mmCIF file of C-alpha atoms and ligand atoms in Angstrom:
data_model
loop_
_atom_site.group_PDB
_atom_site.id
_atom_site.type_symbol
_atom_site.label_atom_id
_atom_site.label_comp_id
_atom_site.label_asym_id
_atom_site.label_seq_id
_atom_site.Cartn_x
_atom_site.Cartn_y
_atom_site.Cartn_z
ATOM 1 C CA MET Z 11 107.894 137.863 280.098
ATOM 2 C CA LYS Z 12 105.646 139.204 277.147
ATOM 3 C CA LYS Z 13 103.132 142.061 278.220
ATOM 4 C CA ILE Z 14 99.427 141.314 277.570
ATOM 5 C CA LEU Z 15 97.313 144.593 277.619
ATOM 6 C CA VAL Z 16 93.497 144.691 278.054
ATOM 7 C CA THR Z 17 92.929 145.360 274.405
ATOM 8 C CA LYS Z 18 95.168 145.767 271.110
ATOM 9 C CA PRO Z 19 93.763 147.338 268.117
ATOM 10 C CA PHE Z 20 93.153 145.057 265.184
ATOM 11 C CA LEU Z 21 95.501 146.206 262.203
ATOM 12 C CA PRO Z 22 94.704 144.595 258.612
ATOM 13 C CA PRO Z 23 97.875 143.547 256.326
ATOM 14 C CA LYS Z 24 99.835 146.730 255.729
ATOM 15 C CA GLU Z 25 99.418 146.610 251.860
ATOM 16 C CA SER Z 26 95.815 146.521 251.911
ATOM 17 C CA TYR Z 27 95.785 149.820 253.498
ATOM 18 C CA GLU Z 28 98.631 151.192 251.343
ATOM 19 C CA ALA Z 29 96.591 150.450 248.230
ATOM 20 C CA TYR Z 30 94.277 153.073 249.798
ATOM 21 C CA LEU Z 31 97.104 155.386 250.151
ATOM 22 C CA GLY Z 32 97.630 155.324 246.389
ATOM 23 C CA GLN Z 33 94.020 156.399 246.181
ATOM 24 C CA ILE Z 34 94.650 159.446 248.378
ATOM 25 C CA TRP Z 35 97.924 160.383 246.992
ATOM 26 C CA GLY Z 36 96.212 160.315 243.416
ATOM 27 C CA SER Z 37 93.136 162.555 244.374
ATOM 28 C CA ARG Z 38 94.741 164.778 246.769
ATOM 29 C CA TRP Z 39 91.287 164.793 248.547
ATOM 30 C CA LEU Z 40 92.107 164.411 252.113
ATOM 31 C CA THR Z 41 88.974 165.440 254.370
ATOM 32 C CA ASN Z 42 85.794 167.201 254.110
ATOM 33 C CA MET Z 43 83.572 164.234 253.191
ATOM 34 C CA GLY Z 44 86.052 162.682 250.247
ATOM 35 C CA PRO Z 45 85.215 159.668 248.120
ATOM 36 C CA LEU Z 46 86.442 157.246 251.121
ATOM 37 C CA ALA Z 47 84.303 158.668 253.616
ATOM 38 C CA THR Z 48 81.270 158.696 251.573
ATOM 39 C CA GLU Z 49 82.063 155.217 250.457
ATOM 40 C CA LEU Z 50 82.479 154.020 253.876
ATOM 41 C CA GLU Z 51 79.083 155.425 255.128
ATOM 42 C CA VAL Z 52 77.204 153.706 252.345
ATOM 43 C CA LYS Z 53 79.125 150.147 252.854
ATOM 44 C CA LEU Z 54 78.388 151.103 256.806
ATOM 45 C CA ALA Z 55 74.758 151.609 256.243
ATOM 46 C CA GLN Z 56 74.473 148.339 254.152
ATOM 47 C CA HIS Z 57 76.622 146.251 256.710
ATOM 48 C CA LEU Z 58 74.543 147.358 259.169
ATOM 49 C CA ASN Z 59 71.343 147.351 257.434
ATOM 50 C CA VAL Z 60 70.611 151.051 258.498
ATOM 51 C CA ASN Z 61 69.428 154.241 257.015
ATOM 52 C CA ASN Z 62 70.249 157.952 258.151
ATOM 53 C CA LEU Z 63 74.231 156.879 259.226
ATOM 54 C CA LEU Z 64 76.804 159.564 259.410
ATOM 55 C CA PHE Z 65 80.841 158.781 259.910
ATOM 56 C CA VAL Z 66 82.082 161.414 262.203
ATOM 57 C CA THR Z 67 85.569 162.059 264.317
ATOM 58 C CA ASN Z 68 84.795 160.281 267.250
ATOM 59 C CA GLY Z 69 82.048 158.892 269.572
ATOM 60 C CA THR Z 70 82.081 161.431 271.798
ATOM 61 C CA ILE Z 71 81.154 164.373 269.388
ATOM 62 C CA ALA Z 72 78.719 161.905 268.240
ATOM 63 C CA LEU Z 73 77.026 162.269 271.572
ATOM 64 C CA GLN Z 74 77.176 166.148 271.539
ATOM 65 C CA MET Z 75 75.704 166.160 268.152
ATOM 66 C CA ALA Z 76 72.921 164.128 268.769
ATOM 67 C CA ILE Z 77 71.821 166.204 272.060
ATOM 68 C CA LYS Z 78 72.375 169.414 270.059
ATOM 69 C CA ALA Z 79 70.358 167.876 266.957
ATOM 70 C CA LEU Z 80 67.381 167.165 268.985
ATOM 71 C CA ASP Z 81 67.837 170.284 270.658
ATOM 72 C CA LEU Z 82 67.542 168.921 274.499
ATOM 73 C CA LYS Z 83 67.644 171.350 277.262
ATOM 74 C CA GLY Z 84 67.040 170.571 281.173
ATOM 75 C CA GLU Z 85 67.619 167.246 282.505
ATOM 76 C CA ILE Z 86 68.653 164.080 280.689
ATOM 77 C CA ILE Z 87 68.705 161.099 282.462
ATOM 78 C CA THR Z 88 71.362 158.617 282.229
ATOM 79 C CA THR Z 89 73.464 155.770 283.259
ATOM 80 C CA PRO Z 90 76.411 156.428 286.082
ATOM 81 C CA PHE Z 91 77.702 153.317 284.925
ATOM 82 C CA SER Z 92 79.711 154.227 281.583
ATOM 83 C CA PHE Z 93 82.640 155.926 280.016
ATOM 84 C CA VAL Z 94 82.931 159.127 281.318
ATOM 85 C CA ALA Z 95 82.278 160.717 277.723
ATOM 86 C CA THR Z 96 78.679 159.879 278.026
ATOM 87 C CA THR Z 97 78.231 162.363 281.045
ATOM 88 C CA ASN Z 98 80.685 164.656 279.696
ATOM 89 C CA SER Z 99 78.357 165.293 276.535
ATOM 90 C CA ILE Z 100 75.492 166.058 278.502
ATOM 91 C CA PHE Z 101 77.388 168.685 280.443
ATOM 92 C CA TRP Z 102 79.293 169.739 277.442
ATOM 93 C CA GLU Z 103 76.080 170.812 275.652
ATOM 94 C CA GLY Z 104 74.723 172.845 278.675
ATOM 95 C CA CYS Z 105 72.412 170.007 279.881
ATOM 96 C CA THR Z 106 72.423 168.449 283.560
ATOM 97 C CA PRO Z 107 72.777 164.635 284.090
ATOM 98 C CA VAL Z 108 70.270 162.760 286.278
ATOM 99 C CA PHE Z 109 71.444 159.389 287.051
ATOM 100 C CA VAL Z 110 69.652 156.374 287.583
ATOM 101 C CA GLU Z 111 70.598 153.019 289.063
ATOM 102 C CA ILE Z 112 71.452 150.229 287.044
ATOM 103 C CA ASP Z 113 70.564 146.742 287.031
ATOM 104 C CA PRO Z 114 73.005 144.534 288.423
ATOM 105 C CA SER Z 115 72.577 141.602 286.256
ATOM 106 C CA THR Z 116 72.928 143.436 282.763
ATOM 107 C CA LEU Z 117 74.979 146.706 284.042
ATOM 108 C CA ASN Z 118 72.543 148.792 282.116
ATOM 109 C CA ILE Z 119 70.272 151.469 283.353
ATOM 110 C CA ASP Z 120 67.057 149.877 285.132
ATOM 111 C CA PRO Z 121 64.157 150.874 283.227
ATOM 112 C CA SER Z 122 61.954 150.288 286.332
ATOM 113 C CA LYS Z 123 63.792 153.158 288.172
ATOM 114 C CA ILE Z 124 63.680 155.813 285.191
ATOM 115 C CA GLU Z 125 60.111 157.054 286.098
ATOM 116 C CA ALA Z 126 60.891 158.090 289.567
ATOM 117 C CA ALA Z 127 63.748 160.143 288.146
ATOM 118 C CA ILE Z 128 61.571 162.207 285.629
ATOM 119 C CA THR Z 129 60.794 165.743 286.626
ATOM 120 C CA GLU Z 130 59.317 168.692 284.319
ATOM 121 C CA LYS Z 131 62.925 169.549 283.250
ATOM 122 C CA THR Z 132 63.707 166.276 282.054
ATOM 123 C CA SER Z 133 63.846 166.401 278.315
ATOM 124 C CA ALA Z 134 65.708 162.626 277.449
ATOM 125 C CA ILE Z 135 67.016 159.732 278.315
ATOM 126 C CA MET Z 136 70.752 158.773 277.311
ATOM 127 C CA ALA Z 137 71.379 155.004 278.064
ATOM 128 C CA THR Z 138 74.350 153.144 277.246
ATOM 129 C CA HIS Z 139 74.366 149.572 275.961
ATOM 130 C CA VAL Z 140 77.470 148.895 278.257
ATOM 131 C CA PHE Z 141 79.782 146.626 276.728
ATOM 132 C CA GLY Z 142 77.577 146.262 273.789
ATOM 133 C CA ASN Z 143 74.819 144.470 276.049
ATOM 134 C CA PRO Z 144 71.440 146.290 274.745
ATOM 135 C CA CYS Z 145 69.106 148.048 276.911
ATOM 136 C CA ASP Z 146 65.847 146.971 277.632
ATOM 137 C CA VAL Z 147 64.670 148.980 274.375
ATOM 138 C CA GLU Z 148 61.348 148.243 274.585
ATOM 139 C CA ALA Z 149 60.748 149.367 278.258
ATOM 140 C CA ILE Z 150 62.870 152.517 277.655
ATOM 141 C CA GLN Z 151 60.762 153.418 274.500
ATOM 142 C CA LYS Z 152 57.380 152.796 276.259
ATOM 143 C CA ILE Z 153 58.582 155.421 279.303
ATOM 144 C CA ALA Z 154 59.822 157.905 276.697
ATOM 145 C CA ASP Z 155 56.507 157.643 274.912
ATOM 146 C CA LYS Z 156 54.486 158.299 277.888
ATOM 147 C CA HIS Z 157 56.513 161.362 278.965
ATOM 148 C CA ASP Z 158 57.253 162.651 275.813
ATOM 149 C CA LEU Z 159 61.000 162.543 276.224
ATOM 150 C CA LYS Z 160 63.635 161.922 273.532
ATOM 151 C CA ILE Z 161 65.914 158.703 273.393
ATOM 152 C CA ILE Z 162 69.683 158.859 272.583
ATOM 153 C CA TYR Z 163 71.333 155.367 272.881
ATOM 154 C CA ASP Z 164 75.282 155.840 273.496
ATOM 155 C CA ALA Z 165 76.160 152.518 271.593
ATOM 156 C CA ALA Z 166 79.634 153.353 271.534
ATOM 157 C CA HIS Z 167 80.373 149.542 272.473
ATOM 158 C CA ALA Z 168 77.664 147.996 270.088
ATOM 159 C CA PHE Z 169 78.851 147.973 266.486
ATOM 160 C CA ASN Z 170 77.452 144.782 264.683
ATOM 161 C CA VAL Z 171 75.034 144.127 267.651
ATOM 162 C CA LYS Z 172 71.308 142.800 266.622
ATOM 163 C CA ILE Z 173 68.269 142.665 268.517
ATOM 164 C CA LYS Z 174 65.616 140.374 267.166
ATOM 165 C CA GLY Z 175 67.722 140.520 263.645
ATOM 166 C CA ARG Z 176 67.602 144.320 263.853
ATOM 167 C CA SER Z 177 70.074 146.549 264.015
ATOM 168 C CA ILE Z 178 70.794 148.072 267.590
ATOM 169 C CA PHE Z 179 71.221 151.323 265.977
ATOM 170 C CA ASP Z 180 67.896 151.118 264.791
ATOM 171 C CA PHE Z 181 66.371 152.172 268.247
ATOM 172 C CA GLY Z 182 65.546 155.223 270.024
ATOM 173 C CA ASP Z 183 65.618 158.730 268.026
ATOM 174 C CA ILE Z 184 69.647 158.608 267.724
ATOM 175 C CA SER Z 185 72.480 155.932 268.385
ATOM 176 C CA THR Z 186 76.122 156.833 268.161
ATOM 177 C CA CYS Z 187 78.731 154.615 268.202
ATOM 178 C CA SER Z 188 82.614 154.932 268.919
ATOM 179 C CA LEU Z 189 84.941 153.807 265.972
ATOM 180 C CA HIS Z 190 88.000 154.465 268.421
ATOM 181 C CA ALA Z 191 91.242 152.314 267.894
ATOM 182 C CA THR Z 192 90.182 150.208 270.873
ATOM 183 C CA LYS Z 193 86.728 148.955 269.708
ATOM 184 C CA PHE Z 194 85.729 145.800 267.894
ATOM 185 C CA TYR Z 195 85.547 147.550 264.836
ATOM 186 C CA HIS Z 196 87.614 150.851 264.313
ATOM 187 C CA THR Z 197 89.030 153.497 262.128
ATOM 188 C CA VAL Z 198 91.523 154.519 264.484
ATOM 189 C CA GLU Z 199 89.496 157.544 265.664
ATOM 190 C CA GLY Z 200 86.050 157.512 264.333
ATOM 191 C CA GLY Z 201 82.236 157.752 265.381
ATOM 192 C CA LEU Z 202 78.731 156.977 263.842
ATOM 193 C CA VAL Z 203 75.650 159.029 264.476
ATOM 194 C CA ILE Z 204 72.598 156.971 263.453
ATOM 195 C CA SER Z 205 69.238 158.669 263.432
ATOM 196 C CA LYS Z 206 65.629 157.223 262.787
ATOM 197 C CA ASN Z 207 64.628 159.703 260.071
ATOM 198 C CA LYS Z 208 65.848 161.807 257.033
ATOM 199 C CA ALA Z 209 65.412 164.997 258.642
ATOM 200 C CA LEU Z 210 67.308 164.645 261.869
ATOM 201 C CA LYS Z 211 70.164 163.131 259.395
ATOM 202 C CA ASN Z 212 69.976 166.558 257.570
ATOM 203 C CA LYS Z 213 70.262 168.541 260.528
ATOM 204 C CA LEU Z 214 73.270 166.139 261.905
ATOM 205 C CA GLU Z 215 74.883 166.474 258.516
ATOM 206 C CA TYR Z 216 74.810 170.201 258.863
ATOM 207 C CA ILE Z 217 76.019 170.255 262.472
ATOM 208 C CA ARG Z 218 78.779 168.204 261.296
ATOM 209 C CA ASN Z 219 79.977 170.664 258.627
ATOM 210 C CA HIS Z 220 80.233 173.755 260.592
ATOM 211 C CA GLY Z 221 76.152 174.412 260.279
ATOM 212 C CA LEU Z 222 76.698 174.816 256.202
ATOM 213 C CA ASN Z 223 73.975 173.926 253.963
ATOM 214 C CA GLY Z 224 75.972 174.145 250.627
ATOM 215 C CA LYS Z 225 79.146 176.561 250.587
ATOM 216 C CA THR Z 226 77.940 179.729 251.845
ATOM 217 C CA GLU Z 227 74.317 179.374 253.507
ATOM 218 C CA PHE Z 228 74.020 178.252 257.125
ATOM 219 C CA ALA Z 229 71.447 175.896 258.300
ATOM 220 C CA SER Z 230 72.339 175.875 262.012
ATOM 221 C CA ILE Z 231 75.029 176.195 264.351
ATOM 222 C CA GLY Z 232 77.327 173.652 263.734
ATOM 223 C CA THR Z 233 81.043 171.966 264.622
ATOM 224 C CA ASN Z 234 83.914 170.238 263.062
ATOM 225 C CA ALA Z 235 82.937 166.763 263.160
ATOM 226 C CA LYS Z 236 84.257 165.731 259.772
ATOM 227 C CA ASN Z 237 86.710 162.416 259.445
ATOM 228 C CA SER Z 238 89.415 162.186 257.051
ATOM 229 C CA GLU Z 239 89.893 160.133 254.126
ATOM 230 C CA PHE Z 240 92.998 158.102 256.196
ATOM 231 C CA HIS Z 241 90.584 157.072 258.920
ATOM 232 C CA ALA Z 242 87.972 156.300 256.194
ATOM 233 C CA ALA Z 243 90.482 153.900 254.313
ATOM 234 C CA LEU Z 244 91.437 152.000 257.286
ATOM 235 C CA GLY Z 245 87.659 151.727 258.292
ATOM 236 C CA LEU Z 246 87.000 150.396 254.277
ATOM 237 C CA VAL Z 247 90.048 147.714 254.992
ATOM 238 C CA ASN Z 248 88.774 146.684 258.367
ATOM 239 C CA LEU Z 249 85.107 145.973 257.129
ATOM 240 C CA ASN Z 250 86.447 143.052 255.129
ATOM 241 C CA TYR Z 251 87.575 141.212 258.768
ATOM 242 C CA ILE Z 252 84.669 141.777 260.702
ATOM 243 C CA ASP Z 253 83.649 138.079 260.428
ATOM 244 C CA VAL Z 254 86.873 136.638 261.633
ATOM 245 C CA ILE Z 255 87.375 139.176 264.375
ATOM 246 C CA LEU Z 256 84.010 137.809 265.589
ATOM 247 C CA ARG Z 257 84.622 134.527 265.140
ATOM 248 C CA GLN Z 258 88.224 134.782 267.124
ATOM 249 C CA ARG Z 259 86.526 137.070 269.794
ATOM 250 C CA LYS Z 260 83.761 134.645 270.227
ATOM 251 C CA LYS Z 261 86.302 131.758 270.734
ATOM 252 C CA ILE Z 262 88.377 133.347 273.344
ATOM 253 C CA THR Z 263 84.966 134.886 275.354
ATOM 254 C CA GLN Z 264 83.677 131.019 275.281
ATOM 255 C CA ARG Z 265 87.002 129.913 276.705
ATOM 256 C CA TYR Z 266 86.832 132.227 279.543
ATOM 257 C CA GLU Z 267 83.768 131.372 280.413
ATOM 258 C CA GLU Z 268 84.298 127.891 280.742
ATOM 259 C CA ARG Z 269 87.428 128.486 282.373
ATOM 260 C CA LEU Z 270 85.884 130.807 284.925
ATOM 261 C CA GLN Z 271 82.386 129.728 285.104
ATOM 262 C CA ASN Z 272 81.179 129.797 288.659
ATOM 263 C CA LYS Z 273 84.001 131.495 289.846
ATOM 264 C CA VAL Z 274 82.986 134.727 288.682
ATOM 265 C CA ILE Z 275 79.943 136.292 287.463
ATOM 266 C CA PHE Z 276 79.404 137.624 283.674
ATOM 267 C CA PRO Z 277 76.672 139.914 283.039
ATOM 268 C CA GLU Z 278 73.588 138.702 281.773
ATOM 269 C CA TRP Z 279 73.294 139.104 278.150
ATOM 270 C CA ASN Z 280 69.945 139.959 276.333
ATOM 271 C CA LYS Z 281 68.493 137.056 275.381
ATOM 272 C CA GLU Z 282 67.209 138.615 271.972
ATOM 273 C CA ALA Z 283 70.421 140.207 270.751
ATOM 274 C CA THR Z 284 73.715 138.889 269.689
ATOM 275 C CA GLN Z 285 77.050 139.763 270.641
ATOM 276 C CA ASN Z 286 80.395 141.298 269.471
ATOM 277 C CA TYR Z 287 82.332 140.046 272.150
ATOM 278 C CA GLY Z 288 84.207 143.585 272.504
ATOM 279 C CA PHE Z 289 84.680 143.495 276.186
ATOM 280 C CA LEU Z 290 85.336 140.947 278.442
ATOM 281 C CA PRO Z 291 83.869 142.045 281.978
ATOM 282 C CA ALA Z 292 83.808 139.522 285.135
ATOM 283 C CA ILE Z 293 82.537 140.318 288.344
ATOM 284 C CA PHE Z 294 84.257 139.371 291.449
ATOM 285 C CA GLU Z 295 83.194 138.444 294.734
ATOM 286 C CA SER Z 296 84.387 141.721 295.983
ATOM 287 C CA GLU Z 297 86.503 144.670 295.430
ATOM 288 C CA GLU Z 298 89.216 143.202 297.924
ATOM 289 C CA GLN Z 299 89.054 140.183 295.405
ATOM 290 C CA LEU Z 300 89.240 141.931 292.401
ATOM 291 C CA LEU Z 301 92.107 144.003 293.741
ATOM 292 C CA LYS Z 302 94.216 141.012 294.422
ATOM 293 C CA VAL Z 303 93.426 139.483 291.089
ATOM 294 C CA LYS Z 304 94.440 142.398 289.219
ATOM 295 C CA GLU Z 305 97.937 142.940 291.215
ATOM 296 C CA PHE Z 306 98.718 139.355 290.533
ATOM 297 C CA LEU Z 307 98.119 139.627 286.880
ATOM 298 C CA GLU Z 308 100.125 142.865 286.907
ATOM 299 C CA GLU Z 309 102.840 140.878 288.418
ATOM 300 C CA HIS Z 310 102.957 138.670 285.542
ATOM 301 C CA GLN Z 311 102.777 141.389 283.088
ATOM 302 C CA ILE Z 312 98.731 141.159 282.358
ATOM 303 C CA PHE Z 313 97.198 144.349 282.369
ATOM 304 C CA THR Z 314 93.186 144.328 283.010
ATOM 305 C CA ARG Z 315 90.968 147.508 283.103
ATOM 306 C CA ARG Z 316 88.553 148.627 285.743
ATOM 307 C CA TYR Z 317 85.807 149.898 283.204
ATOM 308 C CA PHE Z 318 83.850 151.549 284.702
ATOM 309 C CA HIS Z 319 85.282 152.726 288.251
ATOM 310 C CA PRO Z 320 84.929 155.016 289.750
ATOM 311 C CA ALA Z 321 81.147 155.106 289.429
ATOM 312 C CA LEU Z 322 80.432 158.639 287.468
ATOM 313 C CA SER Z 323 77.752 159.284 290.132
ATOM 314 C CA SER Z 324 80.314 159.740 292.741
ATOM 315 C CA SER Z 325 83.632 160.716 291.090
ATOM 316 C CA LEU Z 326 83.146 163.873 288.656
ATOM 317 C CA PRO Z 327 84.364 166.948 290.428
ATOM 318 C CA TYR Z 328 82.276 169.202 288.639
ATOM 319 C CA MET Z 329 79.178 167.672 289.566
ATOM 320 C CA GLU Z 330 77.562 167.273 293.167
ATOM 321 C CA SER Z 331 78.088 163.352 294.085
ATOM 322 C CA CYS Z 332 75.155 160.938 294.766
ATOM 323 C CA HIS Z 333 75.524 157.663 296.250
ATOM 324 C CA LEU Z 334 73.835 154.965 294.137
ATOM 325 C CA GLU Z 335 74.549 151.320 295.820
ATOM 326 C CA ILE Z 336 74.422 149.062 292.960
ATOM 327 C CA THR Z 337 76.276 151.026 290.656
ATOM 328 C CA GLU Z 338 79.109 151.864 293.048
ATOM 329 C CA ASN Z 339 78.668 147.879 294.284
ATOM 330 C CA ILE Z 340 79.360 146.766 290.714
ATOM 331 C CA SER Z 341 81.858 149.387 289.718
ATOM 332 C CA LYS Z 342 84.200 148.202 292.470
ATOM 333 C CA ARG Z 343 83.841 144.379 291.602
ATOM 334 C CA ASN Z 344 83.804 144.597 287.854
ATOM 335 C CA LEU Z 345 87.468 143.950 285.850
ATOM 336 C CA CYS Z 346 87.516 143.790 282.247
ATOM 337 C CA LEU Z 347 90.022 141.249 281.388
ATOM 338 C CA PRO Z 348 92.159 141.071 278.238
ATOM 339 C CA ILE Z 349 90.390 140.361 275.104
ATOM 340 C CA TYR Z 350 91.635 141.164 271.325
ATOM 341 C CA TYR Z 351 91.616 139.416 268.060
ATOM 342 C CA ASP Z 352 95.330 137.972 268.104
ATOM 343 C CA LEU Z 353 95.055 136.718 272.053
ATOM 344 C CA SER Z 354 95.543 133.276 271.840
ATOM 345 C CA LEU Z 355 93.780 130.734 273.831
ATOM 346 C CA GLU Z 356 97.103 129.429 275.505
ATOM 347 C CA ASP Z 357 96.911 132.848 277.146
ATOM 348 C CA VAL Z 358 93.569 133.199 277.770
ATOM 349 C CA ASP Z 359 94.185 129.687 279.684
ATOM 350 C CA LYS Z 360 97.170 131.106 281.390
ATOM 351 C CA ILE Z 361 95.120 134.457 282.342
ATOM 352 C CA CYS Z 362 92.381 132.047 284.042
ATOM 353 C CA GLU Z 363 94.753 129.981 285.608
ATOM 354 C CA LEU Z 364 96.419 133.191 287.340
ATOM 355 C CA ILE Z 365 93.017 134.241 288.366
ATOM 356 C CA LEU Z 366 91.904 130.956 290.008
ATOM 357 C CA LYS Z 367 95.404 130.531 291.832
ATOM 358 C CA VAL Z 368 93.993 133.953 293.672
ATOM 359 C CA ILE Z 369 90.467 133.092 293.998
ATOM 360 C CA ALA Z 370 90.077 129.619 294.375
HETATM 361 N N1 T4K Y 12 80.605 156.387 275.027
HETATM 362 C C1 T4K Y 12 80.985 155.100 275.588
HETATM 363 C C2 T4K Y 12 80.200 154.169 276.507
HETATM 364 C C3 T4K Y 12 82.449 155.264 275.534
HETATM 365 O O1 T4K Y 12 83.199 153.669 276.161
HETATM 366 C C4 T4K Y 12 83.192 155.715 274.910
HETATM 367 C C5 T4K Y 12 84.792 155.625 274.703
HETATM 368 C C6 T4K Y 12 83.074 156.889 274.229
HETATM 369 C C7 T4K Y 12 81.264 157.256 274.488
HETATM 370 C C8 T4K Y 12 83.370 157.803 273.588
HETATM 371 O O2 T4K Y 12 84.186 157.307 272.216
HETATM 372 P P1 T4K Y 12 85.412 158.100 271.664
HETATM 373 O O3 T4K Y 12 85.322 159.580 271.606
HETATM 374 O O4 T4K Y 12 86.740 157.542 272.253
HETATM 375 O O5 T4K Y 12 85.284 157.354 270.042
HETATM 376 C C9 T4K Y 12 89.351 153.916 276.138
HETATM 377 C C10 T4K Y 12 89.039 154.637 274.867
HETATM 378 O O6 T4K Y 12 89.897 155.637 274.566
HETATM 379 C C11 T4K Y 12 87.481 155.196 274.237
HETATM 380 O O7 T4K Y 12 87.425 155.314 273.218
HETATM 381 C C12 T4K Y 12 86.710 154.108 274.982
HETATM 382 N N2 T4K Y 12 85.595 154.562 274.991
HETATM 383 C C13 T4K Y 12 87.202 153.725 276.539
HETATM 384 C C14 T4K Y 12 86.127 152.795 277.493
HETATM 385 O O8 T4K Y 12 88.432 153.124 276.313
HETATM 386 P P2 T4K Y 12 91.185 154.671 277.809
HETATM 387 O O9 T4K Y 12 91.406 155.850 278.567
HETATM 388 O O10 T4K Y 12 90.918 153.237 278.544
HETATM 389 O O11 T4K Y 12 92.059 154.189 276.860
HETATM 390 P P3 T4K Y 12 93.741 153.633 277.006
HETATM 391 O O12 T4K Y 12 94.430 154.794 276.147
HETATM 392 O O13 T4K Y 12 93.996 153.510 278.248
HETATM 393 O O14 T4K Y 12 93.824 152.437 276.082
HETATM 394 C C15 T4K Y 12 93.283 151.136 276.377
HETATM 395 C C16 T4K Y 12 94.231 149.811 276.068
HETATM 396 O O15 T4K Y 12 94.161 149.959 274.835
HETATM 397 C C17 T4K Y 12 95.521 150.385 276.895
HETATM 398 O O16 T4K Y 12 96.042 149.086 277.465
HETATM 399 C C18 T4K Y 12 96.789 150.142 275.824
HETATM 400 C C19 T4K Y 12 95.448 149.667 274.769
HETATM 401 N N3 T4K Y 12 96.065 150.453 273.221
HETATM 402 C C20 T4K Y 12 95.274 151.931 273.182
HETATM 403 C C21 T4K Y 12 95.576 152.306 272.094
HETATM 404 C C22 T4K Y 12 94.891 153.729 272.107
HETATM 405 C C23 T4K Y 12 96.810 149.975 272.016
HETATM 406 O O17 T4K Y 12 97.528 148.979 272.344
HETATM 407 N N4 T4K Y 12 96.855 150.862 271.188
HETATM 408 C C24 T4K Y 12 96.230 152.165 270.785
HETATM 409 O O18 T4K Y 12 96.335 153.070 270.377
HETATM 410 O O19 T4K Y 12 89.791 155.014 276.786
#
């Protein structure tokens, strides 16, 4: 029986990558923002139609850099329904995460509950566009303006998504993205930091390179968040496949939706936004039902993932637990089903059939 995992990284034809290897061997420029990393930054900024984009090592350091560049202190309001990197980055930068409930239909932070969590120590809101589904950016911006707070969007899942024709990375003070192998578009390991103005971009550029401004002068504290020519090369090749990957993932998503409609709940997508079909979250009636489905699929060598369970608000050993009813409920019932570029529709049918056998 063949194994089907929740995701499988896209790889282009080997020869297209090898062509870049020739260039790297010729130049002996391997890292420290070489020609390929620089070219990738330019091409990504064009593709996404954003200014002030930086290519970095991964989506986690991108978040840490964002907190550092905005000089955030004290409390940061955030979502408990995300990958642990969102909360970790807040802790890592010496700030305190304050969790706010999610909206059970979109799975994103519920803007109507943010104001009640604001204290005099709050410096920012860090919200995740979960599974690439945009948060209510207008409502969040209004709250931030009223209380003079910064906004960081963890857009790790949201590459290529647009809201009313505008890149999702264009909202908030800084948006970050993950270009990890498991993502819709990837550079093996990689991340992006997109900031709203040139001054912030300059600051982030220094931070990315040890705080150096030029060769000997230090502009600020810094870290090493530079990515390599090898990663950039794969990014350059993969950029040519975005449209075909998107088309294929859309077909797969639609097939799941057709087969499973009225049997599971799919999160409500932001009506003004496009999708990238990066994940296939399905919410089951109960945790018990989800576990039965998961186990049955595993018996057939099909592996799903409980992104994001357990909820961050009740599971981190370095943080006091808090009980958030809606988040915990969703977190127990959400299962991410397999989706990747070369998953066949026949396999999707088979997965759905098995699921229906359990829940019908
Ligand atoms: N913010 C959010 C909201 C995020 O979701 C993430 C990362 C970040 C920030 C941080 O970004 P990065 O620092 O990672 O750039 C995975 C990814 O490692 C992680 O990037 C991602 N989110 C998270 C949602 O998922 P795991 O621990 O679930 O990955 P793993 O190794 O279990 O892989 C998942 C599946 O993919 C497996 O079934 C096997 C398959 N796989 C994986 C890899 C790495 C392959 O077939 N080939 C591979 O090379 O975290």
